Amino acid sequence: MATPDTPSFDQGFWQEHWNDSERAAAKPVAANPYVERETSGLPRGTAIDAGCGAGAEAILLAQQGWRVTAADISSAALAKAKANAADEAEGIEWLEADLSTLSPGRQWDLVMTHYAHPSIPQLDFYKRIAGWVAPGGTLLIVAHGHAHSHGHHAPEDQPEDVQRTSDDIASLFSEPEWQVVSAYEEWRSVGDDGPHLSDTVVRVTRAAGPIDR
Ligand SMILES: C[S@@+](CC[C@H](N)C(=O)[O-])C[C@H]1O[C@@H](n2cnc3c(N)ncnc32)[C@H](O)[C@@H]1O
């Protein structure tokens, strides 16, 4: 629930976020390092980036031969992502949708999300998009870790619910349906004088065949 200290993270919030004049004019940022690290060894196929923002991670995947759907609730984010992709990657399918309610009616070989803050509880969002992973496919979650510092961002960007440990996230996924491949926390700096980020990374794979329960 939205409070004076916690925004609702609804469509209006994100549209305003991406229409902010400074952010709208900002140069493209590089994809976070976990995309390359966690997906480079996977067989290429279909992929969705859930909450793609300005598109850096979706563009990187498309450049590496994935057939990518880049989805976001904000048309302003998608406009920026499309502009960033223009000379960089072809064939990305752009999807403007509220992924906290969408029933996509299909699955992807790779479902990934990076720092998405939806209006529904963070872990519910991860469980929801896990259902979109095809049998034998992969789910990659990059989340804010605890003690996160966005530098120039307002503190209300960081409510407790979005700050997650790898245990919080990995515990959503159990055998035999899921196998946890990666689960860790890491700090990184963005640029020379950019923010210092606490990140949580979880990669799981879904069983390829039917599950005996
Ligand atoms: C903090 S930004 C991260 C953007 C990008 N993934 C990155 O790592 O830079 C979170 C993104 O999730 C999107 N988002 C939030 N709630 C969403 C929802 N319910 N459905 C689709 N996208 C959503 C926002 O519009 C925003 O672009």
PDB file of N, CA and C in Angstrom, residues 100-168:
ATOM      1  N   SER A 100       2.107  -7.295 -13.481  1.00  0.00           N
ATOM      2  CA  SER A 100       1.555  -7.822 -12.226  1.00  0.00           C
ATOM      3  C   SER A 100       0.156  -8.397 -12.436  1.00  0.00           C
ATOM      4  N   THR A 101      -0.423  -8.158 -13.617  1.00  0.00           N
ATOM      5  CA  THR A 101      -1.749  -8.728 -13.914  1.00  0.00           C
ATOM      6  C   THR A 101      -1.775  -9.467 -15.253  1.00  0.00           C
ATOM      7  N   LEU A 102      -0.791  -9.281 -16.086  1.00  0.00           N
ATOM      8  CA  LEU A 102      -0.804  -9.861 -17.439  1.00  0.00           C
ATOM      9  C   LEU A 102      -0.820 -11.393 -17.409  1.00  0.00           C
ATOM     10  N   SER A 103      -1.635 -11.981 -18.266  1.00  0.00           N
ATOM     11  CA  SER A 103      -1.541 -13.421 -18.546  1.00  0.00           C
ATOM     12  C   SER A 103      -1.020 -13.531 -19.967  1.00  0.00           C
ATOM     13  N   PRO A 104       0.257 -13.787 -20.156  1.00  0.00           N
ATOM     14  CA  PRO A 104       0.817 -13.672 -21.511  1.00  0.00           C
ATOM     15  C   PRO A 104       0.361 -14.770 -22.462  1.00  0.00           C
ATOM     16  N   GLY A 105      -0.104 -15.907 -21.933  1.00  0.00           N
ATOM     17  CA  GLY A 105      -0.561 -16.978 -22.816  1.00  0.00           C
ATOM     18  C   GLY A 105       0.565 -17.659 -23.565  1.00  0.00           C
ATOM     19  N   ARG A 106       1.778 -17.505 -23.079  1.00  0.00           N
ATOM     20  CA  ARG A 106       2.923 -18.177 -23.696  1.00  0.00           C
ATOM     21  C   ARG A 106       4.041 -18.255 -22.649  1.00  0.00           C
ATOM     22  N   GLN A 107       5.103 -18.986 -23.001  1.00  0.00           N
ATOM     23  CA  GLN A 107       6.255 -19.068 -22.107  1.00  0.00           C
ATOM     24  C   GLN A 107       7.520 -18.714 -22.896  1.00  0.00           C
ATOM     25  N   TRP A 108       8.603 -18.475 -22.155  1.00  0.00           N
ATOM     26  CA  TRP A 108       9.883 -18.112 -22.766  1.00  0.00           C
ATOM     27  C   TRP A 108      10.977 -19.041 -22.235  1.00  0.00           C
ATOM     28  N   ASP A 109      12.023 -19.245 -23.051  1.00  0.00           N
ATOM     29  CA  ASP A 109      13.157 -20.067 -22.597  1.00  0.00           C
ATOM     30  C   ASP A 109      13.935 -19.369 -21.477  1.00  0.00           C
ATOM     31  N   LEU A 110      13.939 -18.055 -21.518  1.00  0.00           N
ATOM     32  CA  LEU A 110      14.599 -17.271 -20.466  1.00  0.00           C
ATOM     33  C   LEU A 110      13.669 -16.138 -20.045  1.00  0.00           C
ATOM     34  N   VAL A 111      13.357 -16.120 -18.771  1.00  0.00           N
ATOM     35  CA  VAL A 111      12.613 -14.992 -18.192  1.00  0.00           C
ATOM     36  C   VAL A 111      13.587 -14.270 -17.276  1.00  0.00           C
ATOM     37  N   MET A 112      13.735 -12.960 -17.464  1.00  0.00           N
ATOM     38  CA  MET A 112      14.650 -12.231 -16.579  1.00  0.00           C
ATOM     39  C   MET A 112      14.016 -10.927 -16.135  1.00  0.00           C
ATOM     40  N   THR A 113      14.430 -10.477 -14.953  1.00  0.00           N
ATOM     41  CA  THR A 113      13.957  -9.194 -14.445  1.00  0.00           C
ATOM     42  C   THR A 113      15.078  -8.561 -13.645  1.00  0.00           C
ATOM     43  N   HIS A 114      15.216  -7.250 -13.782  1.00  0.00           N
ATOM     44  CA  HIS A 114      16.319  -6.530 -13.148  1.00  0.00           C
ATOM     45  C   HIS A 114      15.758  -5.324 -12.412  1.00  0.00           C
ATOM     46  N   TYR A 115      15.811  -5.354 -11.118  1.00  0.00           N
ATOM     47  CA  TYR A 115      15.428  -4.235 -10.253  1.00  0.00           C
ATOM     48  C   TYR A 115      13.987  -3.783 -10.483  1.00  0.00           C
ATOM     49  N   ALA A 116      13.105  -4.654 -10.900  1.00  0.00           N
ATOM     50  CA  ALA A 116      11.707  -4.245 -11.090  1.00  0.00           C
ATOM     51  C   ALA A 116      11.061  -4.038  -9.730  1.00  0.00           C
ATOM     52  N   HIS A 117      10.349  -2.923  -9.574  1.00  0.00           N
ATOM     53  CA  HIS A 117       9.575  -2.696  -8.349  1.00  0.00           C
ATOM     54  C   HIS A 117       8.117  -2.577  -8.769  1.00  0.00           C
ATOM     55  N   PRO A 118       7.359  -3.624  -8.770  1.00  0.00           N
ATOM     56  CA  PRO A 118       5.949  -3.504  -9.144  1.00  0.00           C
ATOM     57  C   PRO A 118       5.093  -3.070  -7.950  1.00  0.00           C
ATOM     58  N   SER A 119       3.813  -2.899  -8.194  1.00  0.00           N
ATOM     59  CA  SER A 119       2.929  -2.480  -7.094  1.00  0.00           C
ATOM     60  C   SER A 119       2.548  -3.667  -6.211  1.00  0.00           C
ATOM     61  N   ILE A 120       2.731  -4.883  -6.689  1.00  0.00           N
ATOM     62  CA  ILE A 120       2.435  -6.058  -5.857  1.00  0.00           C
ATOM     63  C   ILE A 120       3.703  -6.432  -5.063  1.00  0.00           C
ATOM     64  N   PRO A 121       3.554  -7.239  -3.990  1.00  0.00           N
ATOM     65  CA  PRO A 121       4.755  -7.605  -3.227  1.00  0.00           C
ATOM     66  C   PRO A 121       5.830  -8.228  -4.120  1.00  0.00           C
ATOM     67  N   GLN A 122       7.062  -7.867  -3.808  1.00  0.00           N
ATOM     68  CA  GLN A 122       8.189  -8.240  -4.662  1.00  0.00           C
ATOM     69  C   GLN A 122       8.271  -9.755  -4.913  1.00  0.00           C
ATOM     70  N   LEU A 123       8.132 -10.531  -3.849  1.00  0.00           N
ATOM     71  CA  LEU A 123       8.285 -11.986  -4.023  1.00  0.00           C
ATOM     72  C   LEU A 123       7.107 -12.576  -4.802  1.00  0.00           C
ATOM     73  N   ASP A 124       5.917 -11.980  -4.645  1.00  0.00           N
ATOM     74  CA  ASP A 124       4.761 -12.440  -5.445  1.00  0.00           C
ATOM     75  C   ASP A 124       5.025 -12.201  -6.933  1.00  0.00           C
ATOM     76  N   PHE A 125       5.680 -11.088  -7.228  1.00  0.00           N
ATOM     77  CA  PHE A 125       6.012 -10.789  -8.628  1.00  0.00           C
ATOM     78  C   PHE A 125       6.957 -11.855  -9.189  1.00  0.00           C
ATOM     79  N   TYR A 126       7.946 -12.241  -8.397  1.00  0.00           N
ATOM     80  CA  TYR A 126       8.889 -13.256  -8.880  1.00  0.00           C
ATOM     81  C   TYR A 126       8.182 -14.597  -9.096  1.00  0.00           C
ATOM     82  N   LYS A 127       7.286 -14.965  -8.174  1.00  0.00           N
ATOM     83  CA  LYS A 127       6.552 -16.240  -8.348  1.00  0.00           C
ATOM     84  C   LYS A 127       5.694 -16.179  -9.616  1.00  0.00           C
ATOM     85  N   ARG A 128       5.107 -15.024  -9.843  1.00  0.00           N
ATOM     86  CA  ARG A 128       4.220 -14.843 -11.002  1.00  0.00           C
ATOM     87  C   ARG A 128       4.999 -15.027 -12.307  1.00  0.00           C
ATOM     88  N   ILE A 129       6.146 -14.357 -12.443  1.00  0.00           N
ATOM     89  CA  ILE A 129       6.873 -14.454 -13.714  1.00  0.00           C
ATOM     90  C   ILE A 129       7.566 -15.813 -13.852  1.00  0.00           C
ATOM     91  N   ALA A 130       7.767 -16.509 -12.732  1.00  0.00           N
ATOM     92  CA  ALA A 130       8.337 -17.868 -12.811  1.00  0.00           C
ATOM     93  C   ALA A 130       7.415 -18.782 -13.624  1.00  0.00           C
ATOM     94  N   GLY A 131       6.121 -18.521 -13.586  1.00  0.00           N
ATOM     95  CA  GLY A 131       5.166 -19.320 -14.347  1.00  0.00           C
ATOM     96  C   GLY A 131       5.325 -19.156 -15.849  1.00  0.00           C
ATOM     97  N   TRP A 132       6.074 -18.144 -16.253  1.00  0.00           N
ATOM     98  CA  TRP A 132       6.260 -17.891 -17.690  1.00  0.00           C
ATOM     99  C   TRP A 132       7.492 -18.597 -18.244  1.00  0.00           C
ATOM    100  N   VAL A 133       8.218 -19.324 -17.400  1.00  0.00           N
ATOM    101  CA  VAL A 133       9.419 -20.034 -17.849  1.00  0.00           C
ATOM    102  C   VAL A 133       9.015 -21.358 -18.506  1.00  0.00           C
ATOM    103  N   ALA A 134       9.476 -21.578 -19.708  1.00  0.00           N
ATOM    104  CA  ALA A 134       9.173 -22.828 -20.427  1.00  0.00           C
ATOM    105  C   ALA A 134       9.867 -24.005 -19.735  1.00  0.00           C
ATOM    106  N   PRO A 135       9.339 -25.227 -19.892  1.00  0.00           N
ATOM    107  CA  PRO A 135      10.040 -26.388 -19.339  1.00  0.00           C
ATOM    108  C   PRO A 135      11.486 -26.416 -19.836  1.00  0.00           C
ATOM    109  N   GLY A 136      12.409 -26.653 -18.905  1.00  0.00           N
ATOM    110  CA  GLY A 136      13.831 -26.655 -19.262  1.00  0.00           C
ATOM    111  C   GLY A 136      14.445 -25.264 -19.332  1.00  0.00           C
ATOM    112  N   GLY A 137      13.642 -24.245 -19.106  1.00  0.00           N
ATOM    113  CA  GLY A 137      14.110 -22.867 -19.244  1.00  0.00           C
ATOM    114  C   GLY A 137      14.690 -22.298 -17.956  1.00  0.00           C
ATOM    115  N   THR A 138      15.014 -21.021 -18.027  1.00  0.00           N
ATOM    116  CA  THR A 138      15.765 -20.337 -16.958  1.00  0.00           C
ATOM    117  C   THR A 138      15.038 -19.084 -16.510  1.00  0.00           C
ATOM    118  N   LEU A 139      15.125 -18.834 -15.206  1.00  0.00           N
ATOM    119  CA  LEU A 139      14.648 -17.570 -14.632  1.00  0.00           C
ATOM    120  C   LEU A 139      15.843 -16.867 -13.995  1.00  0.00           C
ATOM    121  N   LEU A 140      16.099 -15.637 -14.397  1.00  0.00           N
ATOM    122  CA  LEU A 140      17.179 -14.834 -13.810  1.00  0.00           C
ATOM    123  C   LEU A 140      16.560 -13.621 -13.130  1.00  0.00           C
ATOM    124  N   ILE A 141      16.833 -13.504 -11.834  1.00  0.00           N
ATOM    125  CA  ILE A 141      16.324 -12.367 -11.059  1.00  0.00           C
ATOM    126  C   ILE A 141      17.520 -11.573 -10.532  1.00  0.00           C
ATOM    127  N   VAL A 142      17.539 -10.278 -10.865  1.00  0.00           N
ATOM    128  CA  VAL A 142      18.512  -9.359 -10.274  1.00  0.00           C
ATOM    129  C   VAL A 142      17.702  -8.352  -9.465  1.00  0.00           C
ATOM    130  N   ALA A 143      17.993  -8.303  -8.172  1.00  0.00           N
ATOM    131  CA  ALA A 143      17.196  -7.486  -7.258  1.00  0.00           C
ATOM    132  C   ALA A 143      18.109  -6.542  -6.492  1.00  0.00           C
ATOM    133  N   HIS A 144      17.505  -5.556  -5.840  1.00  0.00           N
ATOM    134  CA  HIS A 144      18.268  -4.740  -4.902  1.00  0.00           C
ATOM    135  C   HIS A 144      18.562  -5.565  -3.666  1.00  0.00           C
ATOM    136  N   GLY A 145      19.815  -5.482  -3.204  1.00  0.00           N
ATOM    137  CA  GLY A 145      20.157  -6.115  -1.945  1.00  0.00           C
ATOM    138  C   GLY A 145      19.872  -5.169  -0.793  1.00  0.00           C
ATOM    139  N   HIS A 146      20.203  -5.582   0.403  1.00  0.00           N
ATOM    140  CA  HIS A 146      20.017  -4.714   1.563  1.00  0.00           C
ATOM    141  C   HIS A 146      21.104  -3.648   1.595  1.00  0.00           C
ATOM    142  N   ALA A 147      20.875  -2.622   2.407  1.00  0.00           N
ATOM    143  CA  ALA A 147      21.827  -1.522   2.568  1.00  0.00           C
ATOM    144  C   ALA A 147      22.192  -0.922   1.217  1.00  0.00           C
ATOM    145  N   HIS A 148      21.176  -0.782   0.405  1.00  0.00           N
ATOM    146  CA  HIS A 148      21.383  -0.301  -0.948  1.00  0.00           C
ATOM    147  C   HIS A 148      21.541   1.211  -0.962  1.00  0.00           C
ATOM    148  N   SER A 149      22.455   1.697  -1.754  1.00  0.00           N
ATOM    149  CA  SER A 149      22.606   3.149  -1.875  1.00  0.00           C
ATOM    150  C   SER A 149      22.530   3.531  -3.335  1.00  0.00           C
ATOM    151  N   HIS A 150      21.489   4.263  -3.695  1.00  0.00           N
ATOM    152  CA  HIS A 150      21.335   4.697  -5.081  1.00  0.00           C
ATOM    153  C   HIS A 150      22.048   6.017  -5.335  1.00  0.00           C
ATOM    154  N   GLY A 151      22.773   6.564  -4.352  1.00  0.00           N
ATOM    155  CA  GLY A 151      23.412   7.852  -4.562  1.00  0.00           C
ATOM    156  C   GLY A 151      22.389   8.950  -4.728  1.00  0.00           C
ATOM    157  N   HIS A 152      22.127   9.325  -5.936  1.00  0.00           N
ATOM    158  CA  HIS A 152      21.266  10.474  -6.199  1.00  0.00           C
ATOM    159  C   HIS A 152      19.785  10.155  -6.036  1.00  0.00           C
ATOM    160  N   HIS A 153      19.404   8.888  -5.841  1.00  0.00           N
ATOM    161  CA  HIS A 153      17.980   8.572  -5.757  1.00  0.00           C
ATOM    162  C   HIS A 153      17.418   8.901  -4.385  1.00  0.00           C
ATOM    163  N   ALA A 154      16.134   9.221  -4.368  1.00  0.00           N
ATOM    164  CA  ALA A 154      15.483   9.531  -3.091  1.00  0.00           C
ATOM    165  C   ALA A 154      15.335   8.264  -2.256  1.00  0.00           C
ATOM    166  N   PRO A 155      15.378   8.385  -0.926  1.00  0.00           N
ATOM    167  CA  PRO A 155      15.275   7.194  -0.072  1.00  0.00           C
ATOM    168  C   PRO A 155      13.976   6.430  -0.289  1.00  0.00           C
ATOM    169  N   GLU A 156      12.909   7.133  -0.696  1.00  0.00           N
ATOM    170  CA  GLU A 156      11.636   6.414  -0.862  1.00  0.00           C
ATOM    171  C   GLU A 156      11.665   5.441  -2.044  1.00  0.00           C
ATOM    172  N   ASP A 157      12.723   5.508  -2.852  1.00  0.00           N
ATOM    173  CA  ASP A 157      12.887   4.508  -3.918  1.00  0.00           C
ATOM    174  C   ASP A 157      13.240   3.142  -3.350  1.00  0.00           C
ATOM    175  N   GLN A 158      13.524   3.090  -2.079  1.00  0.00           N
ATOM    176  CA  GLN A 158      14.051   1.864  -1.506  1.00  0.00           C
ATOM    177  C   GLN A 158      13.252   1.330  -0.321  1.00  0.00           C
ATOM    178  N   PRO A 159      11.963   1.060  -0.490  1.00  0.00           N
ATOM    179  CA  PRO A 159      11.233   0.454   0.623  1.00  0.00           C
ATOM    180  C   PRO A 159      11.780  -0.941   0.925  1.00  0.00           C
ATOM    181  N   GLU A 160      11.556  -1.381   2.156  1.00  0.00           N
ATOM    182  CA  GLU A 160      12.095  -2.671   2.609  1.00  0.00           C
ATOM    183  C   GLU A 160      11.737  -3.819   1.667  1.00  0.00           C
ATOM    184  N   ASP A 161      10.499  -3.809   1.147  1.00  0.00           N
ATOM    185  CA  ASP A 161      10.022  -4.971   0.381  1.00  0.00           C
ATOM    186  C   ASP A 161      10.865  -5.263  -0.856  1.00  0.00           C
ATOM    187  N   VAL A 162      11.492  -4.227  -1.421  1.00  0.00           N
ATOM    188  CA  VAL A 162      12.257  -4.480  -2.654  1.00  0.00           C
ATOM    189  C   VAL A 162      13.688  -4.918  -2.362  1.00  0.00           C
ATOM    190  N   GLN A 163      14.129  -4.796  -1.104  1.00  0.00           N
ATOM    191  CA  GLN A 163      15.510  -5.178  -0.767  1.00  0.00           C
ATOM    192  C   GLN A 163      15.501  -6.631  -0.322  1.00  0.00           C
ATOM    193  N   ARG A 164      16.110  -7.498  -1.104  1.00  0.00           N
ATOM    194  CA  ARG A 164      15.976  -8.938  -0.872  1.00  0.00           C
ATOM    195  C   ARG A 164      17.330  -9.635  -0.840  1.00  0.00           C
ATOM    196  N   THR A 165      17.436 -10.646   0.011  1.00  0.00           N
ATOM    197  CA  THR A 165      18.639 -11.473   0.023  1.00  0.00           C
ATOM    198  C   THR A 165      18.463 -12.598  -0.995  1.00  0.00           C
ATOM    199  N   SER A 166      19.567 -13.258  -1.311  1.00  0.00           N
ATOM    200  CA  SER A 166      19.471 -14.395  -2.238  1.00  0.00           C
ATOM    201  C   SER A 166      18.675 -15.540  -1.590  1.00  0.00           C
ATOM    202  N   ASP A 167      18.753 -15.661  -0.259  1.00  0.00           N
ATOM    203  CA  ASP A 167      17.956 -16.698   0.418  1.00  0.00           C
ATOM    204  C   ASP A 167      16.459 -16.410   0.287  1.00  0.00           C
ATOM    205  N   ASP A 168      16.071 -15.147   0.448  1.00  0.00           N
ATOM    206  CA  ASP A 168      14.650 -14.776   0.299  1.00  0.00           C
ATOM    207  C   ASP A 168      14.119 -15.285  -1.038  1.00  0.00           C
TER     208      ASP A 168
END
